[in-house]
CSV table of C-alpha atoms in Angstrom, one decimal:
chain,number,residue,atom,x,y,z
A,1174,MET,CA,22.9,124.4,6.1
A,1175,ILE,CA,19.9,122.1,6.9
A,1176,GLY,CA,16.5,123.7,6.7
A,1177,ARG,CA,14.3,123.9,9.8
A,1178,PRO,CA,11.5,121.3,10.0
A,1179,LEU,CA,8.0,122.1,9.2
A,1180,ARG,CA,6.2,122.1,12.5
A,1181,LEU,CA,2.5,121.2,12.9
A,1182,LEU,CA,0.5,121.4,16.1
A,1183,ALA,CA,-1.6,118.3,16.8
A,1184,LEU,CA,-4.5,119.8,18.8
A,1185,ALA,CA,-6.2,117.2,21.0
A,1186,SER,CA,-9.8,117.6,19.8
A,1187,LEU,CA,-10.9,114.8,22.0
A,1188,SER,CA,-14.4,116.2,22.3
A,1189,LEU,CA,-15.0,115.2,18.7
A,1190,PRO,CA,-17.3,112.2,18.0
A,1191,PRO,CA,-15.5,108.9,17.7
A,1192,SER,CA,-15.8,108.9,13.9
A,1193,ALA,CA,-13.8,112.1,13.7
A,1194,SER,CA,-10.1,112.7,13.9
A,1195,LEU,CA,-8.6,112.7,17.3
A,1196,SER,CA,-6.4,115.7,16.4
A,1197,SER,CA,-6.1,118.4,13.9
A,1198,PRO,CA,-2.9,120.0,12.7
A,1199,ARG,CA,-2.1,123.7,12.4
A,1200,ARG,CA,0.7,125.0,10.3
A,1201,SER,CA,3.3,127.2,12.0
A,1202,ALA,CA,5.3,130.0,10.6
A,1203,SER,CA,8.5,127.9,10.5
A,1204,GLY,CA,10.6,127.5,7.3
A,1205,PRO,CA,9.3,125.8,4.2
A,1206,ALA,CA,9.4,122.0,3.9
A,1207,ARG,CA,11.1,120.2,1.1
A,1208,ARG,CA,8.9,118.6,-1.5
A,1209,PRO,CA,6.9,115.6,-0.3
A,1210,PRO,CA,7.8,112.1,-1.5
A,1211,PRO,CA,6.2,111.3,-4.8
A,1212,GLY,CA,3.2,109.1,-5.0
A,1213,LEU,CA,1.7,110.1,-1.7
A,1214,ARG,CA,0.5,113.6,-2.3
A,1215,ALA,CA,0.6,116.2,0.4
A,1216,ALA,CA,-2.8,117.5,1.6
A,1217,SER,CA,-3.9,120.4,3.7
A,1218,PRO,CA,-6.4,118.8,6.1
A,1219,ALA,CA,-9.5,120.6,7.2
A,1220,ALA,CA,-9.6,121.7,10.9
A,1221,GLY,CA,-10.9,118.9,13.1
A,1222,GLY,CA,-10.0,116.2,10.6
A,1223,GLY,CA,-13.0,117.1,8.4
A,1224,VAL,CA,-13.5,115.8,4.9
A,1225,ASP,CA,-15.0,117.7,2.0
A,1226,ALA,CA,-18.6,117.1,0.9
A,1227,ALA,CA,-17.6,115.2,-2.2
A,1228,ALA,CA,-15.5,112.8,-0.2
A,1229,ALA,CA,-18.3,112.4,2.3
A,1230,ALA,CA,-20.8,111.4,-0.5
A,1231,ARG,CA,-18.6,108.6,-1.8
A,1232,PRO,CA,-19.1,105.0,-0.6
A,1233,GLY,CA,-17.0,104.4,2.5
A,1234,PRO,CA,-13.7,102.5,2.7
A,1235,SER,CA,-13.5,98.9,3.8
A,1236,VAL,CA,-11.0,96.7,5.6
A,1237,ASP,CA,-10.5,92.9,5.4
A,1238,ALA,CA,-8.6,90.6,7.7
A,1239,ARG,CA,-6.5,88.0,5.9
A,1240,THR,CA,-3.8,85.4,6.5
A,1241,TRP,CA,-0.5,84.9,4.6
A,1242,MET,CA,2.0,82.1,5.1
A,1243,PHE,CA,5.5,83.3,5.9
A,1244,ARG,CA,8.1,80.8,4.7
A,1245,GLY,CA,5.2,78.5,3.9
A,1246,VAL,CA,4.9,77.6,7.6
A,1247,HIS,CA,3.9,80.5,9.8
A,1248,PRO,CA,0.4,82.1,9.5
A,1249,VAL,CA,0.7,85.9,9.4
A,1250,HIS,CA,-2.3,88.1,10.1
A,1251,TYR,CA,-2.7,91.2,8.1
A,1252,GLU,CA,-5.4,93.7,7.2
A,1253,VAL,CA,-5.9,95.4,3.8
A,1254,ALA,CA,-8.0,98.5,3.4
A,1255,SER,CA,-9.1,100.5,0.4
A,1256,SER,CA,-11.9,102.7,-1.0
A,1257,PRO,CA,-14.4,101.6,-3.7
A,1258,PRO,CA,-13.6,102.7,-7.2
A,1259,ALA,CA,-14.5,106.3,-8.0
A,1260,ASP,CA,-17.4,105.2,-10.1
A,1261,GLY,CA,-18.9,103.3,-7.2
A,1262,GLY,CA,-18.5,99.9,-9.0
A,1263,ALA,CA,-17.5,96.8,-7.1
A,1264,GLU,CA,-14.8,95.6,-9.6
A,1265,GLU,CA,-11.4,97.0,-10.0
A,1266,GLU,CA,-10.1,97.5,-13.5
A,1267,GLU,CA,-7.2,95.4,-14.7
A,1268,ASP,CA,-5.2,98.5,-15.7
A,1269,ALA,CA,-6.1,100.5,-12.6
A,1270,GLU,CA,-3.1,102.1,-11.0
A,1271,ILE,CA,-2.7,101.0,-7.3
A,1272,VAL,CA,-0.7,103.0,-4.9
A,1273,PRO,CA,0.3,100.5,-2.1
A,1274,LEU,CA,1.1,101.7,1.4
A,1275,VAL,CA,2.5,99.3,4.0
A,1276,LEU,CA,2.1,100.2,7.6
A,1277,LEU,CA,4.7,98.7,10.1
A,1278,ALA,CA,3.8,98.9,13.8
A,1279,GLY,CA,5.9,99.3,16.9
A,1280,PHE,CA,6.8,96.6,19.4
A,1281,GLY,CA,3.9,95.2,21.4
A,1282,VAL,CA,1.2,96.4,19.1
A,1283,ALA,CA,0.0,95.2,15.8
A,1284,SER,CA,-2.2,96.0,12.8
A,1285,PHE,CA,-5.0,97.1,15.1
A,1286,HIS,CA,-2.9,100.1,16.1
A,1287,TYR,CA,-3.3,101.5,12.5
A,1288,ARG,CA,-7.0,101.4,12.1
A,1289,ARG,CA,-7.6,105.1,12.9
A,1290,LEU,CA,-4.9,106.1,10.5
A,1291,MET,CA,-6.1,103.8,7.7
A,1292,ARG,CA,-9.5,105.3,7.7
A,1293,GLU,CA,-8.2,108.9,7.9
A,1294,LEU,CA,-6.0,108.3,4.9
A,1295,LEU,CA,-8.8,106.7,2.9
A,1296,VAL,CA,-11.5,109.3,3.6
A,1297,ARG,CA,-9.0,112.0,2.5
A,1298,GLU,CA,-8.0,110.1,-0.6
A,1299,GLY,CA,-10.4,111.7,-3.1
A,1300,ASP,CA,-11.1,110.2,-6.5
A,1301,SER,CA,-7.4,109.5,-7.2
A,1302,LEU,CA,-4.1,109.6,-5.5
A,1303,ALA,CA,-1.0,110.2,-7.7
A,1304,GLY,CA,-2.9,108.9,-10.6
A,1305,GLY,CA,-4.1,105.8,-8.8
A,1306,ARG,CA,-6.0,104.4,-5.9
A,1307,LEU,CA,-4.6,103.9,-2.4
A,1308,ARG,CA,-4.5,100.4,-1.0
A,1309,ILE,CA,-3.2,100.1,2.6
A,1310,TYR,CA,-1.7,97.0,4.2
A,1311,ALA,CA,-0.9,96.5,7.9
A,1312,LEU,CA,0.6,93.2,9.1
A,1313,ASP,CA,1.5,91.6,12.5
A,1314,TYR,CA,5.1,90.6,12.8
A,1315,LEU,CA,5.7,86.9,13.7
A,1316,GLY,CA,5.5,86.6,17.4
A,1317,GLN,CA,3.3,89.7,17.8
A,1318,GLY,CA,-0.5,90.3,17.5
A,1319,ARG,CA,-2.1,87.4,15.7
A,1320,SER,CA,0.9,86.1,13.9
A,1321,TRP,CA,2.4,83.0,15.7
A,1322,PRO,CA,4.0,79.7,14.6
A,1323,PRO,CA,1.5,76.8,14.7
A,1324,GLY,CA,1.4,74.9,17.9
A,1325,CYS,CA,3.5,77.2,20.0
A,1326,ASP,CA,5.0,75.4,23.1
A,1327,ASP,CA,7.2,78.0,24.8
A,1328,GLY,CA,9.8,77.6,22.1
A,1329,PHE,CA,9.9,73.8,22.0
A,1330,SER,CA,7.4,73.1,19.2
A,1331,PRO,CA,8.6,71.8,15.8
A,1332,ALA,CA,7.6,75.1,14.2
A,1333,GLU,CA,9.6,77.1,16.8
A,1334,ASP,CA,12.7,75.0,16.6
A,1335,GLY,CA,15.6,77.1,15.2
A,1336,LEU,CA,13.3,80.2,14.9
A,1337,GLY,CA,14.7,83.5,16.1
A,1338,TYR,CA,12.5,86.5,16.6
A,1339,SER,CA,15.3,88.8,15.4
A,1340,ALA,CA,15.4,92.0,13.4
A,1341,ASP,CA,16.5,90.0,10.4
A,1342,THR,CA,13.5,87.7,10.7
A,1343,TRP,CA,11.1,90.6,10.8
A,1344,VAL,CA,12.8,92.4,7.9
A,1345,GLU,CA,12.7,89.2,5.8
A,1346,GLN,CA,9.0,88.8,6.8
A,1347,VAL,CA,8.2,92.3,5.6
A,1348,GLU,CA,10.3,91.8,2.4
A,1349,ASP,CA,8.5,88.6,1.5
A,1350,PHE,CA,5.1,90.1,2.3
A,1351,VAL,CA,5.8,93.1,0.1
A,1352,ALA,CA,7.0,91.0,-2.8
A,1353,GLU,CA,4.4,88.2,-2.6
A,1354,VAL,CA,1.3,90.0,-1.3
A,1355,VAL,CA,1.5,93.7,-1.9
A,1356,LEU,CA,3.2,93.8,-5.3
A,1357,ASP,CA,2.6,91.7,-8.5
A,1358,GLY,CA,5.5,89.4,-7.8
A,1359,ARG,CA,8.1,92.1,-8.2
A,1360,GLY,CA,11.2,90.6,-6.9
A,1361,GLY,CA,9.4,87.7,-5.2
A,1362,PRO,CA,7.9,84.3,-6.1
A,1363,GLY,CA,4.2,85.2,-5.6
A,1364,ALA,CA,1.8,86.7,-8.1
A,1365,GLY,CA,0.6,89.4,-5.8
A,1366,GLU,CA,-3.0,89.9,-4.8
A,1367,GLY,CA,-5.9,91.8,-6.3
A,1368,LYS,CA,-6.3,93.3,-9.7
A,1369,GLY,CA,-4.6,96.5,-11.0
A,1370,LYS,CA,-1.1,97.5,-11.6
A,1371,LYS,CA,1.1,98.1,-8.6
A,1372,ARG,CA,4.1,100.4,-8.2
A,1373,ARG,CA,6.8,99.9,-5.7
A,1374,ALA,CA,5.4,100.1,-2.2
A,1375,HIS,CA,5.4,103.1,0.1
A,1376,LEU,CA,6.4,102.1,3.7
A,1377,LEU,CA,5.3,103.9,6.9
A,1378,GLY,CA,6.9,102.6,10.1
A,1379,ASN,CA,6.3,103.8,13.7
A,1380,SER,CA,8.9,103.1,16.4
A,1381,VAL,CA,10.6,99.8,15.6
A,1382,GLY,CA,8.5,99.7,12.4
A,1383,GLY,CA,10.6,102.7,11.2
A,1384,TYR,CA,13.8,100.8,11.9
A,1385,LEU,CA,12.6,97.8,9.9
A,1386,SER,CA,11.4,100.1,7.1
A,1387,ALA,CA,14.9,101.6,6.7
A,1388,MET,CA,16.6,98.2,6.8
A,1389,LEU,CA,14.2,96.9,4.1
A,1390,ALA,CA,14.6,99.9,1.9
A,1391,SER,CA,18.4,99.5,2.1
A,1392,ARG,CA,18.4,95.9,1.2
A,1393,ARG,CA,15.7,96.0,-1.5
A,1394,PRO,CA,15.4,99.5,-3.1
A,1395,ASP,CA,13.6,97.8,-6.0
A,1396,LEU,CA,10.6,97.2,-3.7
A,1397,VAL,CA,10.4,100.6,-2.0
A,1398,GLU,CA,9.1,103.9,-3.5
A,1399,SER,CA,9.3,106.0,-0.4
A,1400,LEU,CA,9.7,105.9,3.4
A,1401,THR,CA,7.8,107.6,6.2
A,1402,LEU,CA,9.6,107.2,9.5
A,1403,VAL,CA,7.3,108.1,12.4
A,1404,ASN,CA,9.3,108.4,15.7
A,1405,ALA,CA,11.6,105.7,14.4
A,1406,THR,CA,13.8,103.9,16.9
A,1407,PRO,CA,17.4,103.8,15.7
A,1408,VAL,CA,18.3,100.7,17.7
A,1409,TRP,CA,17.1,97.1,18.0
A,1410,GLY,CA,16.2,95.6,21.4
A,1411,LEU,CA,18.9,94.9,23.9
A,1412,ASN,CA,21.1,92.3,22.1
A,1413,LEU,CA,22.0,90.6,25.4
A,1414,PRO,CA,25.1,88.4,25.3
A,1415,GLY,CA,25.2,84.6,25.6
A,1416,TRP,CA,22.6,83.5,23.1
A,1417,ASP,CA,21.7,84.3,19.5
A,1418,GLY,CA,18.0,84.2,20.1
A,1419,ARG,CA,17.2,81.0,18.1
A,1420,LEU,CA,14.7,78.8,19.9
A,1421,PRO,CA,14.6,76.8,22.1
A,1422,ALA,CA,16.2,79.1,24.7
A,1423,PRO,CA,18.9,77.9,27.1
A,1424,PHE,CA,17.9,77.8,30.7
A,1425,LEU,CA,19.1,81.3,31.9
A,1426,PRO,CA,17.8,83.3,28.9
A,1427,ARG,CA,14.5,81.4,29.3
A,1428,VAL,CA,14.2,82.4,32.9
A,1429,ILE,CA,15.1,86.0,32.2
A,1430,GLY,CA,12.7,86.2,29.3
A,1431,ARG,CA,9.8,84.7,31.3
A,1432,ALA,CA,10.3,87.1,34.2
A,1433,GLY,CA,10.7,90.1,31.9
A,1434,PHE,CA,7.7,89.2,29.8
A,1435,ASP,CA,5.4,88.7,32.8
A,1436,LEU,CA,6.5,92.1,34.1
A,1437,ILE,CA,5.9,94.1,30.9
A,1438,ARG,CA,2.5,92.4,30.2
A,1439,ASN,CA,1.2,93.3,33.6
A,1440,PRO,CA,-1.9,95.5,32.9
A,1441,ASP,CA,-0.7,98.2,35.2
A,1442,VAL,CA,2.7,98.3,33.6
A,1443,ILE,CA,1.2,98.4,30.1
A,1444,ASP,CA,-1.0,101.3,31.2
A,1445,LYS,CA,2.0,103.2,32.6
A,1446,TYR,CA,3.9,102.5,29.5
A,1447,LEU,CA,1.1,104.0,27.3
A,1448,ASP,CA,0.9,107.0,29.6
A,1449,SER,CA,4.5,107.7,29.0
A,1450,ALA,CA,4.2,107.1,25.2
A,1451,TYR,CA,1.1,109.3,24.8
A,1452,VAL,CA,0.5,112.9,25.7
A,1453,HIS,CA,-3.2,112.5,25.9
A,1454,ARG,CA,-4.5,109.6,27.9
A,1455,ALA,CA,-7.9,109.8,26.2
A,1456,ALA,CA,-6.2,108.7,23.0
A,1457,HIS,CA,-5.6,105.2,24.5
A,1458,ASP,CA,-7.9,104.7,27.4
A,1459,GLY,CA,-11.0,103.7,25.4
A,1460,SER,CA,-12.5,107.1,25.0
A,1461,HIS,CA,-12.2,106.7,21.2
A,1462,PRO,CA,-12.9,103.3,19.7
A,1463,ASP,CA,-10.4,101.7,17.3
A,1464,SER,CA,-13.0,100.1,15.1
A,1465,PHE,CA,-12.2,100.9,11.4
A,1466,HIS,CA,-15.8,101.8,10.8
A,1467,PRO,CA,-17.6,104.7,12.6
A,1468,PRO,CA,-20.5,103.8,14.9
A,1469,SER,CA,-23.1,104.7,12.2
A,1470,HIS,CA,-21.7,102.0,9.8
A,1471,PRO,CA,-23.3,98.6,9.7
A,1472,ASP,CA,-19.9,96.9,10.0
A,1473,HIS,CA,-18.9,98.9,13.1
A,1474,ASP,CA,-17.3,96.6,15.7
A,1475,GLY,CA,-19.3,97.4,18.8
A,1476,LEU,CA,-17.0,95.3,20.9
A,1477,GLU,CA,-14.2,97.8,20.4
A,1478,ALA,CA,-16.3,100.7,21.7
A,1479,GLY,CA,-14.7,101.8,25.0
A,1480,ARG,CA,-12.0,99.2,25.0
A,1481,PRO,CA,-8.6,100.5,26.1
A,1482,LEU,CA,-5.5,99.9,24.0
A,1483,ALA,CA,-3.9,98.3,27.0
A,1484,SER,CA,-6.5,95.5,26.9
A,1485,ARG,CA,-5.7,94.8,23.2
A,1486,ILE,CA,-2.0,94.7,24.0
A,1487,ARG,CA,-2.5,92.3,26.9
A,1488,GLU,CA,-4.7,90.0,24.8
A,1489,CYS,CA,-1.8,89.6,22.3
A,1490,THR,CA,0.4,88.1,25.1
A,1491,GLU,CA,-1.9,85.3,26.3
A,1492,GLY,CA,-0.8,82.5,23.9
A,1493,ASP,CA,1.8,79.8,24.5
A,1494,GLY,CA,4.5,81.4,22.5
A,1495,GLY,CA,4.9,84.8,24.1
A,1496,HIS,CA,7.5,84.1,26.8
A,1497,ALA,CA,9.8,82.4,24.2
A,1498,ALA,CA,9.3,85.2,21.7
A,1499,PHE,CA,10.2,87.9,24.2
A,1500,ALA,CA,13.3,86.1,25.3
A,1501,SER,CA,14.4,85.7,21.7
A,1502,ILE,CA,13.8,89.4,21.0
A,1503,LEU,CA,15.9,90.4,24.1
A,1504,PHE,CA,18.9,88.4,23.1
A,1505,SER,CA,18.8,88.5,19.3
A,1506,PRO,CA,21.2,90.7,17.4
A,1507,PRO,CA,20.3,93.9,15.4
A,1508,ALA,CA,19.7,93.7,11.7
A,1509,SER,CA,22.7,92.5,9.7
A,1510,ASP,CA,24.6,94.4,7.0
A,1511,ARG,CA,24.5,92.1,4.1
A,1512,ALA,CA,27.6,93.6,2.6
A,1513,THR,CA,29.8,93.1,5.7
A,1514,GLY,CA,28.0,90.4,7.6
A,1515,GLY,CA,28.2,92.5,10.7
A,1516,PRO,CA,25.5,94.5,12.4
A,1517,ALA,CA,24.0,97.3,10.4
A,1518,ASP,CA,24.5,100.8,11.7
A,1519,PHE,CA,21.1,102.6,11.5
A,1520,TYR,CA,22.6,106.0,10.6
A,1521,ALA,CA,24.9,104.6,7.9
A,1522,THR,CA,21.8,102.8,6.6
A,1523,LEU,CA,19.9,106.1,6.4
A,1524,ARG,CA,22.8,107.7,4.6
A,1525,GLY,CA,22.7,105.1,1.9
A,1526,LEU,CA,18.9,105.1,1.2
A,1527,GLU,CA,17.9,105.7,-2.4
A,1528,ALA,CA,14.2,106.4,-1.6
A,1529,ASP,CA,12.6,109.7,-0.6
A,1530,VAL,CA,12.1,109.9,3.1
A,1531,LEU,CA,9.6,111.8,5.3
A,1532,LEU,CA,10.6,112.1,8.9
A,1533,LEU,CA,7.5,112.6,11.1
A,1534,PHE,CA,8.0,113.0,14.8
A,1535,GLY,CA,5.8,113.7,17.7
A,1536,GLU,CA,7.9,116.2,19.5
A,1537,GLU,CA,6.9,115.3,23.1
A,1538,ASP,CA,8.3,111.7,22.7
A,1539,GLU,CA,10.2,110.8,25.8
A,1540,TRP,CA,12.2,108.1,24.0
A,1541,CYS,CA,12.9,109.2,20.4
A,1542,SER,CA,13.3,112.8,21.4
A,1543,PRO,CA,13.8,115.8,19.1
A,1544,PRO,CA,17.6,115.5,19.2
A,1545,VAL,CA,17.2,112.0,17.8
A,1546,ALA,CA,15.0,113.3,15.0
A,1547,ARG,CA,17.4,116.1,14.2
A,1548,ARG,CA,20.3,113.6,13.9
A,1549,MET,CA,18.2,111.5,11.5
A,1550,HIS,CA,17.3,114.6,9.5
A,1551,SER,CA,20.9,115.8,9.2
A,1552,THR,CA,22.0,112.3,8.2
A,1553,LEU,CA,19.4,112.0,5.5
A,1554,ALA,CA,19.9,115.6,4.3
A,1555,GLY,CA,23.5,114.8,3.7
A,1556,ARG,CA,22.6,112.4,0.9
A,1557,ASP,CA,23.0,113.6,-2.7
A,1558,GLY,CA,19.6,115.2,-3.1
A,1559,GLY,CA,20.4,117.0,-6.4
A,1560,GLU,CA,18.1,116.9,-9.4
A,1561,GLY,CA,16.6,113.4,-9.6
A,1562,GLY,CA,18.1,112.4,-6.2
A,1563,PRO,CA,16.3,111.4,-3.0
A,1564,ALA,CA,14.4,114.1,-1.1
A,1565,THR,CA,14.2,114.5,2.7
A,1566,ARG,CA,11.4,116.1,4.5
A,1567,TYR,CA,11.1,116.6,8.3
A,1568,VAL,CA,7.8,117.4,10.0
A,1569,SER,CA,7.5,117.9,13.7
A,1570,LEU,CA,4.1,117.3,15.4
A,1571,GLY,CA,3.5,119.3,18.6
A,1572,GLY,CA,1.1,118.0,21.2
A,1573,CYS,CA,1.7,114.2,20.7
A,1574,GLY,CA,4.2,111.6,21.8
A,1575,HIS,CA,5.8,108.4,20.5
A,1576,CYS,CA,2.7,107.2,18.5
A,1577,PRO,CA,1.3,110.0,16.3
A,1578,VAL,CA,-0.2,107.3,14.1
A,1579,HIS,CA,-2.7,106.5,16.8
A,1580,GLU,CA,-2.7,109.6,19.0
A,1581,ALA,CA,-3.0,112.1,16.2
A,1582,PRO,CA,-4.2,110.1,13.1
A,1583,GLY,CA,-5.8,113.2,11.6
A,1584,ALA,CA,-2.5,115.2,11.8
A,1585,THR,CA,-0.5,112.2,10.6
A,1586,ALA,CA,-2.8,111.6,7.6
A,1587,GLY,CA,-2.7,115.3,6.7
A,1588,VAL,CA,1.1,115.1,6.4
A,1589,VAL,CA,1.4,111.7,4.8
A,1590,GLY,CA,-1.7,111.7,2.6
């Protein structure tokens, strides 16, 4: 018999100052949760997203924007955040243990959607985390955010020729990024970045980021230590017939993609979409800035103060490659099963995962509803979780919707951290 999920209530503490957590969890009296995935220790967050005095006295965390070349051609934007060493020094020891966490966003958003969560995780980190220091990465998928082929021309540029914005492309992008950038060349050609020893990576994916996380963990268990699936979508796009998504698009898919893209990037449509994805409008309407640094910090980005999330999403659609990318995503197939060559079944993929998995679901999600979460939970719980086997943990967050990572960063960090 499958145990009941641990249920937390994400209280919308939207009267807090912008530097504080948007939400604070409260434990309910439901059944006990299974052990948390190793490496990312479970914490009991203070009410209101507070941080203890020792943590407050340490130098604050920092975030850097960087670029990595996917397949040697496509510039990919990513952000990496970490806290200073515990002794306050600027240099990281060669033998320091790094705990890498990779954040994978949902469709239409990008690394900026994780800045609240990145900071929440780092200010809660303490002097050490599982014997090491947390380093957090968030990247923009190719064709999203700030990651675009050079010289985009509606699918007709040399860099776009033959490119498909498919699930396989994004999984391969994340795979190469983890191997070449996050880890010390483990399983990949690169030497990794930064000093310190790195373990396998922890993955946290929201929405389609959860789908991609599961596919990568299935294909490359040597790269993945644990998974956190946050309101993960069990399907990929629409997989419309008549074209495999590789650019340039034929006439009819190009017309369909252009019309669809112009519709969904309409500011009013984006705003309505966010209202259906979030329980609390104040979490996305600019009431709480998405700058990584609080207003009191010298590096605070004042331009982000009061800027709605819809404005950021719209900004990502204004280049010359968006229409072609959207058409490709609509028509491209789901991730492939490398063993069979056919499409990968999401639930069969979950059943075969070797890593520990945390399911974290906002229970007022209109799309990935509680029955979807329960099916994932039952599938994962059916794995051989005996001594030394993979663990499954299911936490339900009340009071938030499809994007707890942004709507309830304090509650999310309290479970993940």
